[in-house]
PDB file of C-alpha atoms in Angstrom:
ATOM      1  CA  ALA D   7      81.693 119.800  89.516  1.00 51.00           C
ATOM      2  CA  GLN D   8      79.157 120.876  92.128  1.00 51.00           C
ATOM      3  CA  PRO D   9      75.997 118.799  92.637  1.00 56.00           C
ATOM      4  CA  THR D  10      72.794 120.218  91.208  1.00 56.00           C
ATOM      5  CA  ASP D  11      69.118 119.655  91.892  1.00 56.00           C
ATOM      6  CA  THR D  12      68.923 117.491  88.770  1.00 65.00           C
ATOM      7  CA  ASP D  13      71.638 115.098  89.927  1.00 71.00           C
ATOM      8  CA  SER D  14      70.419 111.580  90.546  1.00 79.00           C
ATOM      9  CA  PRO D  15      71.518 109.659  93.664  1.00 78.00           C
ATOM     10  CA  GLU D  16      73.715 107.586  91.367  1.00 84.00           C
ATOM     11  CA  ASP D  17      75.408 110.720  90.033  1.00 83.00           C
ATOM     12  CA  ARG D  18      76.120 111.918  93.573  1.00 87.00           C
ATOM     13  CA  VAL D  19      77.615 108.583  94.572  1.00 88.00           C
ATOM     14  CA  ALA D  20      79.810 108.503  91.469  1.00 90.00           C
ATOM     15  CA  ARG D  21      80.993 112.054  92.132  1.00 91.00           C
ATOM     16  CA  GLU D  22      81.842 111.269  95.770  1.00 92.00           C
ATOM     17  CA  LEU D  23      83.741 108.118  94.812  1.00 94.00           C
ATOM     18  CA  LYS D  24      85.717 110.093  92.249  1.00 95.00           C
ATOM     19  CA  MET D  25      86.503 112.781  94.819  1.00 95.00           C
ATOM     20  CA  LEU D  26      87.741 110.248  97.394  1.00 96.00           C
ATOM     21  CA  ALA D  27      89.854 108.461  94.800  1.00 95.00           C
ATOM     22  CA  GLY D  28      91.292 111.832  93.804  1.00 96.00           C
ATOM     23  CA  GLN D  29      92.317 112.549  97.388  1.00 96.00           C
ATOM     24  CA  LEU D  30      94.242 109.275  97.493  1.00 96.00           C
ATOM     25  CA  THR D  31      95.903 110.054  94.163  1.00 95.00           C
ATOM     26  CA  ASP D  32      96.758 113.709  94.825  1.00 96.00           C
ATOM     27  CA  PRO D  33     100.344 113.972  96.164  1.00 94.00           C
ATOM     28  CA  SER D  34      99.578 117.355  97.738  1.00 96.00           C
ATOM     29  CA  ARG D  35      97.041 115.842 100.146  1.00 96.00           C
ATOM     30  CA  THR D  36      98.163 115.091 103.690  1.00 96.00           C
ATOM     31  CA  ASP D  37      98.494 111.544 104.995  1.00 96.00           C
ATOM     32  CA  LYS D  38      95.567 112.241 107.343  1.00 96.00           C
ATOM     33  CA  THR D  39      93.340 113.254 104.425  1.00 96.00           C
ATOM     34  CA  LYS D  40      94.346 110.146 102.495  1.00 97.00           C
ATOM     35  CA  PHE D  41      93.603 107.931 105.479  1.00 96.00           C
ATOM     36  CA  GLU D  42      90.172 109.521 105.954  1.00 96.00           C
ATOM     37  CA  ALA D  43      89.391 109.079 102.255  1.00 96.00           C
ATOM     38  CA  ALA D  44      90.373 105.410 102.470  1.00 96.00           C
ATOM     39  CA  GLU D  45      88.165 104.963 105.552  1.00 95.00           C
ATOM     40  CA  LEU D  46      85.173 106.499 103.795  1.00 95.00           C
ATOM     41  CA  LEU D  47      85.670 104.206 100.819  1.00 95.00           C
ATOM     42  CA  LEU D  48      86.100 101.175 103.049  1.00 93.00           C
ATOM     43  CA  ILE D  49      82.823 101.620 104.926  1.00 92.00           C
ATOM     44  CA  ARG D  50      80.823 101.846 101.705  1.00 89.00           C
ATOM     45  CA  ALA D  51      78.856  98.725 100.790  1.00 81.00           C
ATOM     46  CA  ASP D  52      79.622  99.414  97.151  1.00 84.00           C
ATOM     47  CA  ALA D  53      81.595  97.229  94.766  1.00 91.00           C
ATOM     48  CA  ARG D  54      82.984 100.320  93.039  1.00 93.00           C
ATOM     49  CA  ALA D  55      84.502 101.593  96.289  1.00 94.00           C
ATOM     50  CA  ALA D  56      86.143  98.212  96.836  1.00 93.00           C
ATOM     51  CA  GLU D  57      87.537  98.299  93.301  1.00 95.00           C
ATOM     52  CA  ILE D  58      89.048 101.730  93.922  1.00 95.00           C
ATOM     53  CA  LEU D  59      90.740 100.531  97.107  1.00 95.00           C
ATOM     54  CA  LEU D  60      91.958  97.374  95.401  1.00 95.00           C
ATOM     55  CA  GLY D  61      93.431  99.516  92.635  1.00 94.00           C
ATOM     56  CA  PHE D  62      95.487 101.486  95.153  1.00 95.00           C
ATOM     57  CA  LEU D  63      96.656  98.370  96.985  1.00 94.00           C
ATOM     58  CA  SER D  64      97.816  96.750  93.766  1.00 90.00           C
ATOM     59  CA  PRO D  65     101.091  97.845  92.128  1.00 84.00           C
ATOM     60  CA  GLN D  66     100.721 101.144  90.266  1.00 79.00           C
ATOM     61  CA  VAL D  67     102.781 103.021  87.714  1.00 75.00           C
ATOM     62  CA  PRO D  68     104.045 105.339  89.037  1.00 85.00           C
ATOM     63  CA  PRO D  69     104.062 103.805  92.546  1.00 87.00           C
ATOM     64  CA  ASN D  70     101.840 105.417  95.158  1.00 93.00           C
ATOM     65  CA  PRO D  71     103.048 104.099  98.542  1.00 95.00           C
ATOM     66  CA  ARG D  72     101.292 106.846 100.517  1.00 96.00           C
ATOM     67  CA  ALA D  73      97.941 105.720  99.148  1.00 96.00           C
ATOM     68  CA  GLN D  74      98.822 102.078  99.812  1.00 97.00           C
ATOM     69  CA  ILE D  75      99.694 102.925 103.403  1.00 97.00           C
ATOM     70  CA  ALA D  76      96.484 104.919 103.875  1.00 97.00           C
ATOM     71  CA  VAL D  77      94.342 102.037 102.607  1.00 96.00           C
ATOM     72  CA  ALA D  78      96.219  99.442 104.666  1.00 96.00           C
ATOM     73  CA  GLU D  79      95.939 101.550 107.819  1.00 96.00           C
ATOM     74  CA  ALA D  80      92.216 102.040 107.211  1.00 96.00           C
ATOM     75  CA  ILE D  81      91.781  98.268 106.908  1.00 95.00           C
ATOM     76  CA  ALA D  82      93.792  97.746 110.101  1.00 94.00           C
ATOM     77  CA  ARG D  83      91.658 100.323 111.950  1.00 93.00           C
ATOM     78  CA  ALA D  84      88.376  98.837 110.702  1.00 90.00           C
ATOM     79  CA  GLY D  85      89.403  95.234 111.294  1.00 84.00           C
ATOM     80  CA  THR D  86      87.097  94.097 108.508  1.00 77.00           C
ATOM     81  CA  GLY D  87      89.062  93.599 105.322  1.00 77.00           C
ATOM     82  CA  ARG D  88      87.700  92.063 102.146  1.00 88.00           C
ATOM     83  CA  LYS D  89      89.070  88.771 100.845  1.00 92.00           C
ATOM     84  CA  GLU D  90      90.188  90.389  97.604  1.00 94.00           C
ATOM     85  CA  PHE D  91      92.546  92.641  99.579  1.00 95.00           C
ATOM     86  CA  VAL D  92      94.544  89.741 101.024  1.00 96.00           C
ATOM     87  CA  GLU D  93      96.722  89.022  97.986  1.00 96.00           C
ATOM     88  CA  PRO D  94      97.840  92.627  97.367  1.00 96.00           C
ATOM     89  CA  LEU D  95      98.413  93.144 101.097  1.00 97.00           C
ATOM     90  CA  MET D  96     100.606  90.022 101.155  1.00 97.00           C
ATOM     91  CA  ALA D  97     102.490  91.409  98.154  1.00 96.00           C
ATOM     92  CA  MET D  98     103.016  94.681 100.035  1.00 96.00           C
ATOM     93  CA  LEU D  99     104.272  92.829 103.101  1.00 97.00           C
ATOM     94  CA  THR D 100     106.736  90.661 101.220  1.00 96.00           C
ATOM     95  CA  GLY D 101     107.676  93.177  98.524  1.00 94.00           C
ATOM     96  CA  ALA D 102     110.701  95.426  98.131  1.00 92.00           C
ATOM     97  CA  ASP D 103     109.123  98.668  99.414  1.00 94.00           C
ATOM     98  CA  GLU D 104     109.897  98.698 103.122  1.00 95.00           C
ATOM     99  CA  THR D 105     107.632 101.682 103.811  1.00 95.00           C
ATOM    100  CA  VAL D 106     104.450  99.681 103.170  1.00 96.00           C
ATOM    101  CA  ARG D 107     105.398  96.474 105.008  1.00 96.00           C
ATOM    102  CA  ALA D 108     104.320  97.344 108.540  1.00 96.00           C
ATOM    103  CA  PRO D 109     100.911  98.808 107.524  1.00 96.00           C
ATOM    104  CA  ALA D 110     100.254  95.743 105.351  1.00 97.00           C
ATOM    105  CA  ALA D 111     101.173  93.414 108.219  1.00 97.00           C
ATOM    106  CA  ARG D 112      98.894  95.292 110.624  1.00 96.00           C
ATOM    107  CA  ALA D 113      96.028  95.091 108.149  1.00 96.00           C
ATOM    108  CA  LEU D 114      96.503  91.356 107.569  1.00 96.00           C
ATOM    109  CA  ALA D 115      96.715  90.710 111.312  1.00 95.00           C
ATOM    110  CA  THR D 116      93.126  91.918 111.727  1.00 93.00           C
ATOM    111  CA  TYR D 117      91.741  89.277 109.371  1.00 93.00           C
ATOM    112  CA  LYS D 118      89.780  86.494 111.041  1.00 87.00           C
ATOM    113  CA  ASP D 119      90.474  84.190 108.089  1.00 89.00           C
ATOM    114  CA  GLN D 120      92.453  81.180 109.334  1.00 91.00           C
ATOM    115  CA  ALA D 121      94.338  80.864 106.043  1.00 94.00           C
ATOM    116  CA  VAL D 122      95.634  84.422 106.446  1.00 95.00           C
ATOM    117  CA  LEU D 123      96.769  83.720 110.010  1.00 94.00           C
ATOM    118  CA  ARG D 124      98.524  80.524 108.919  1.00 95.00           C
ATOM    119  CA  LYS D 125     100.378  82.440 106.212  1.00 97.00           C
ATOM    120  CA  LEU D 126     101.487  85.124 108.675  1.00 97.00           C
ATOM    121  CA  ILE D 127     102.700  82.449 111.087  1.00 97.00           C
ATOM    122  CA  GLU D 128     104.610  80.791 108.250  1.00 97.00           C
ATOM    123  CA  ILE D 129     106.273  84.102 107.365  1.00 97.00           C
ATOM    124  CA  ALA D 130     107.214  84.798 110.989  1.00 97.00           C
ATOM    125  CA  ARG D 131     108.762  81.357 111.410  1.00 96.00           C
ATOM    126  CA  SER D 132     110.622  81.043 108.112  1.00 95.00           C
ATOM    127  CA  ASP D 133     114.355  81.701 108.288  1.00 92.00           C
ATOM    128  CA  LYS D 134     114.289  81.762 104.472  1.00 93.00           C
ATOM    129  CA  GLN D 135     112.074  84.842 104.531  1.00 95.00           C
ATOM    130  CA  ASP D 136     113.575  88.341 104.444  1.00 95.00           C
ATOM    131  CA  LYS D 137     114.278  89.394 108.048  1.00 96.00           C
ATOM    132  CA  ALA D 138     112.581  92.781 107.659  1.00 96.00           C
ATOM    133  CA  VAL D 139     109.403  91.025 106.527  1.00 97.00           C
ATOM    134  CA  ARG D 140     109.562  88.672 109.508  1.00 98.00           C
ATOM    135  CA  LEU D 141     110.067  91.575 111.905  1.00 97.00           C
ATOM    136  CA  ALA D 142     107.066  93.475 110.513  1.00 97.00           C
ATOM    137  CA  THR D 143     104.921  90.338 110.832  1.00 97.00           C
ATOM    138  CA  ILE D 144     106.058  89.585 114.375  1.00 97.00           C
ATOM    139  CA  SER D 145     105.312  93.161 115.419  1.00 96.00           C
ATOM    140  CA  ALA D 146     101.817  92.926 113.908  1.00 96.00           C
ATOM    141  CA  PHE D 147     101.039  89.900 116.089  1.00 95.00           C
ATOM    142  CA  ARG D 148     100.454  92.257 119.023  1.00 91.00           C
ATOM    143  CA  GLN D 149      97.009  92.801 117.454  1.00 87.00           C
ATOM    144  CA  VAL D 150      96.236  89.054 117.473  1.00 87.00           C
ATOM    145  CA  LEU D 151      94.913  87.427 120.646  1.00 80.00           C
ATOM    146  CA  ASP D 152      95.332  83.809 119.610  1.00 83.00           C
ATOM    147  CA  LYS D 153      96.992  80.841 121.325  1.00 84.00           C
ATOM    148  CA  ARG D 154      98.794  79.864 118.145  1.00 89.00           C
ATOM    149  CA  THR D 155     100.505  83.206 117.674  1.00 91.00           C
ATOM    150  CA  LEU D 156     101.443  83.282 121.353  1.00 90.00           C
ATOM    151  CA  GLY D 157     103.034  79.863 120.888  1.00 92.00           C
ATOM    152  CA  VAL D 158     104.907  81.090 117.818  1.00 95.00           C
ATOM    153  CA  LEU D 159     106.200  84.147 119.685  1.00 95.00           C
ATOM    154  CA  VAL D 160     107.459  82.022 122.570  1.00 95.00           C
ATOM    155  CA  SER D 161     109.161  79.623 120.172  1.00 95.00           C
ATOM    156  CA  LEU D 162     110.833  82.552 118.397  1.00 96.00           C
ATOM    157  CA  LEU D 163     112.474  83.598 121.653  1.00 96.00           C
ATOM    158  CA  ASP D 164     114.988  80.842 120.835  1.00 95.00           C
ATOM    159  CA  ASP D 165     115.531  82.013 117.259  1.00 95.00           C
ATOM    160  CA  SER D 166     119.186  82.105 116.225  1.00 94.00           C
ATOM    161  CA  ASP D 167     118.761  85.680 114.984  1.00 96.00           C
ATOM    162  CA  ALA D 168     118.971  88.062 117.935  1.00 96.00           C
ATOM    163  CA  ASP D 169     116.745  90.656 116.244  1.00 97.00           C
ATOM    164  CA  ILE D 170     113.978  88.113 115.671  1.00 97.00           C
ATOM    165  CA  SER D 171     114.242  86.847 119.247  1.00 96.00           C
ATOM    166  CA  ALA D 172     114.122  90.400 120.623  1.00 96.00           C
ATOM    167  CA  ALA D 173     111.129  91.313 118.435  1.00 97.00           C
ATOM    168  CA  ALA D 174     109.243  88.230 119.625  1.00 96.00           C
ATOM    169  CA  GLY D 175     109.960  89.104 123.249  1.00 96.00           C
ATOM    170  CA  ASP D 176     108.866  92.703 122.738  1.00 95.00           C
ATOM    171  CA  THR D 177     105.607  91.700 121.047  1.00 95.00           C
ATOM    172  CA  LEU D 178     104.894  89.069 123.689  1.00 92.00           C
ATOM    173  CA  ALA D 179     105.499  91.624 126.443  1.00 91.00           C
ATOM    174  CA  LYS D 180     103.125  94.104 124.821  1.00 89.00           C
ATOM    175  CA  ILE D 181     100.376  91.503 124.371  1.00 86.00           C
ATOM    176  CA  THR D 182     100.593  90.155 127.922  1.00 85.00           C
ATOM    177  CA  ASN D 183     101.738  93.313 129.727  1.00 85.00           C
ATOM    178  CA  ILE D 184     104.551  91.231 131.285  1.00 86.00           C
ATOM    179  CA  SER D 185     107.697  93.210 130.508  1.00 88.00           C
ATOM    180  CA  ALA D 186     109.976  90.459 131.856  1.00 90.00           C
ATOM    181  CA  PHE D 187     109.202  88.408 128.739  1.00 89.00           C
ATOM    182  CA  ARG D 188     111.590  90.683 126.838  1.00 91.00           C
ATOM    183  CA  THR D 189     114.550  89.169 128.643  1.00 89.00           C
ATOM    184  CA  ASN D 190     113.358  86.064 130.489  1.00 93.00           C
ATOM    185  CA  LYS D 191     112.693  83.250 128.017  1.00 92.00           C
ATOM    186  CA  GLU D 192     112.084  80.625 130.675  1.00 93.00           C
ATOM    187  CA  LEU D 193     109.437  82.752 132.376  1.00 91.00           C
ATOM    188  CA  ALA D 194     107.632  83.165 129.031  1.00 91.00           C
ATOM    189  CA  LYS D 195     107.771  79.432 128.394  1.00 91.00           C
ATOM    190  CA  LYS D 196     106.389  78.676 131.857  1.00 90.00           C
ATOM    191  CA  TRP D 197     103.603  81.215 131.347  1.00 85.00           C
ATOM    192  CA  LEU D 198     102.652  79.535 128.071  1.00 87.00           C
ATOM    193  CA  ARG D 199     102.659  76.095 129.683  1.00 85.00           C
ATOM    194  CA  ASP D 200     100.402  77.374 132.480  1.00 80.00           C
ATOM    195  CA  TRP D 201      97.966  79.085 130.147  1.00 73.00           C
ATOM    196  CA  GLY D 202      98.322  76.975 127.009  1.00 67.00           C
ATOM    197  CA  SER D 203      96.013  74.264 128.327  1.00 68.00           C
ATOM    198  CA  LYS D 204      93.192  76.687 129.037  1.00 66.00           C
ATOM    199  CA  LYS D 205      90.413  77.569 126.628  1.00 69.00           C
ATOM    200  CA  GLN D 206      91.165  80.412 124.250  1.00 65.00           C
ATOM    201  CA  SER D 207      88.254  82.426 125.670  1.00 69.00           C
ATOM    202  CA  VAL D 208      89.759  82.200 129.176  1.00 66.00           C
ATOM    203  CA  LEU D 209      93.187  83.190 127.891  1.00 65.00           C
ATOM    204  CA  ILE D 210      91.824  86.161 125.974  1.00 67.00           C
ATOM    205  CA  ALA D 211      89.836  87.311 129.005  1.00 69.00           C
ATOM    206  CA  GLN D 212      93.013  87.202 131.103  1.00 67.00           C
ATOM    207  CA  LEU D 213      94.970  89.161 128.501  1.00 64.00           C
ATOM    208  CA  ALA D 214      92.180  91.708 128.107  1.00 64.00           C
ATOM    209  CA  ASP D 215      92.072  92.242 131.880  1.00 63.00           C
ATOM    210  CA  SER D 216      95.845  92.686 131.995  1.00 60.00           C
ATOM    211  CA  LEU D 217      95.770  95.236 129.178  1.00 58.00           C
ATOM    212  CA  ALA D 218      92.887  97.111 130.787  1.00 58.00           C
ATOM    213  CA  ARG D 219      94.856  97.420 134.026  1.00 58.00           C
ATOM    214  CA  ALA D 220      97.907  98.582 132.083  1.00 52.00           C
ATOM    215  CA  ASN D 221      95.873 101.247 130.264  1.00 52.00           C
ATOM    216  CA  SER D 222      94.399 102.436 133.553  1.00 49.00           C
ATOM    217  CA  ALA D 223      97.864 102.750 135.082  1.00 50.00           C
ATOM    218  CA  LEU D 224      99.114 104.584 131.999  1.00 51.00           C
ATOM    219  CA  GLU D 225      96.224 107.058 132.145  1.00 60.00           C
ATOM    220  CA  THR D 226      96.987 107.714 135.815  1.00 57.00           C
ATOM    221  CA  GLN D 227     100.636 108.366 134.966  1.00 65.00           C
ATOM    222  CA  ASN D 228      99.623 110.643 132.089  1.00 69.00           C
ATOM    223  CA  GLU D 229      97.399 112.667 134.414  1.00 67.00           C
ATOM    224  CA  ILE D 230     100.309 113.113 136.819  1.00 73.00           C
ATOM    225  CA  LEU D 231     102.527 114.307 133.960  1.00 77.00           C
ATOM    226  CA  ARG D 232      99.817 116.694 132.732  1.00 78.00           C
ATOM    227  CA  LYS D 233      99.538 118.222 136.208  1.00 76.00           C
ATOM    228  CA  ARG D 234     103.314 118.639 136.405  1.00 81.00           C
ATOM    229  CA  LEU D 235     103.384 120.293 132.998  1.00 82.00           C
ATOM    230  CA  ARG D 236     100.528 122.617 133.921  1.00 81.00           C
ATOM    231  CA  THR D 237     102.255 123.610 137.169  1.00 83.00           C
ATOM    232  CA  SER D 238     105.567 124.183 135.369  1.00 79.00           C
ATOM    233  CA  LEU D 239     103.926 126.395 132.753  1.00 79.00           C
ATOM    234  CA  GLU D 240     102.098 128.400 135.419  1.00 80.00           C
ATOM    235  CA  ASP D 241     105.354 128.915 137.345  1.00 79.00           C
ATOM    236  CA  LEU D 242     107.173 129.900 134.159  1.00 80.00           C
ATOM    237  CA  TYR D 243     104.413 132.381 133.271  1.00 78.00           C
ATOM    238  CA  ALA D 244     104.499 133.934 136.748  1.00 82.00           C
ATOM    239  CA  ALA D 245     108.284 134.297 136.567  1.00 83.00           C
ATOM    240  CA  ARG D 246     108.169 136.118 133.240  1.00 83.00           C
ATOM    241  CA  PRO D 247     108.235 139.944 133.163  1.00 85.00           C
ATOM    242  CA  ALA D 248     104.761 141.333 132.534  1.00 81.00           C
ATOM    243  CA  GLU D 249     105.703 142.628 129.065  1.00 78.00           C
ATOM    244  CA  LEU D 250     106.735 139.090 127.952  1.00 78.00           C
ATOM    245  CA  ARG D 251     103.709 137.204 129.240  1.00 78.00           C
ATOM    246  CA  GLU D 252     101.552 138.040 126.222  1.00 79.00           C
ATOM    247  CA  THR D 253     104.196 136.599 123.896  1.00 79.00           C
ATOM    248  CA  MET D 254     104.304 133.426 125.960  1.00 77.00           C
ATOM    249  CA  LEU D 255     100.515 133.034 125.828  1.00 78.00           C
ATOM    250  CA  VAL D 256     100.504 133.429 122.052  1.00 77.00           C
ATOM    251  CA  SER D 257     103.259 130.848 121.631  1.00 74.00           C
TER     252      SER D 257
END
């Protein structure tokens, strides 16, 4: 229904909440639309919006994994999840549906709650936990700049499971921008010993500086590739017969 001049502010809010919930429910909507709907619900300081999101995170009949993923990704992007979302996100991470694990792990990794971090560390360490769940959790640690998770990642380099060890090395390399950590366990251990005694604020500042330099180098490389692509396209256009150039421009 379209809003009218007689609609109260409450009516408009209710209608918008219903519309956003409908976008998450509708299977014909794109993943991008679902994500945007989840984001709009998440930023609302409204208990009803939180209830809608919680309803999608919790198990549904029939299942709606695309909506679950959209909500989890919105929480991960915002970095400000509600406490009531923790339990269903943990259920998504440790549940049977592998498609929702990684988004749930990324969302949980943004929580500042120490109990949530302890639980994620426990999952990553436990050899009794499903390996796919451990891998999703370890990968999500790249979003966490914390001395404890760095220590866990270094310790997992010695894990008896090669996949777990490799995942820990990959995550550690991405956090620190030291690619050698993927293959050199002793170097990673030495790095942790050197930095482990420093204050967390100093460690985070060092990591942030390293990542900033990496992003700057990547942007430089991207600009070089863009110039090469532009030159290649211009050369290809010039080499085309005149009657085919219009077709190339359209494509």
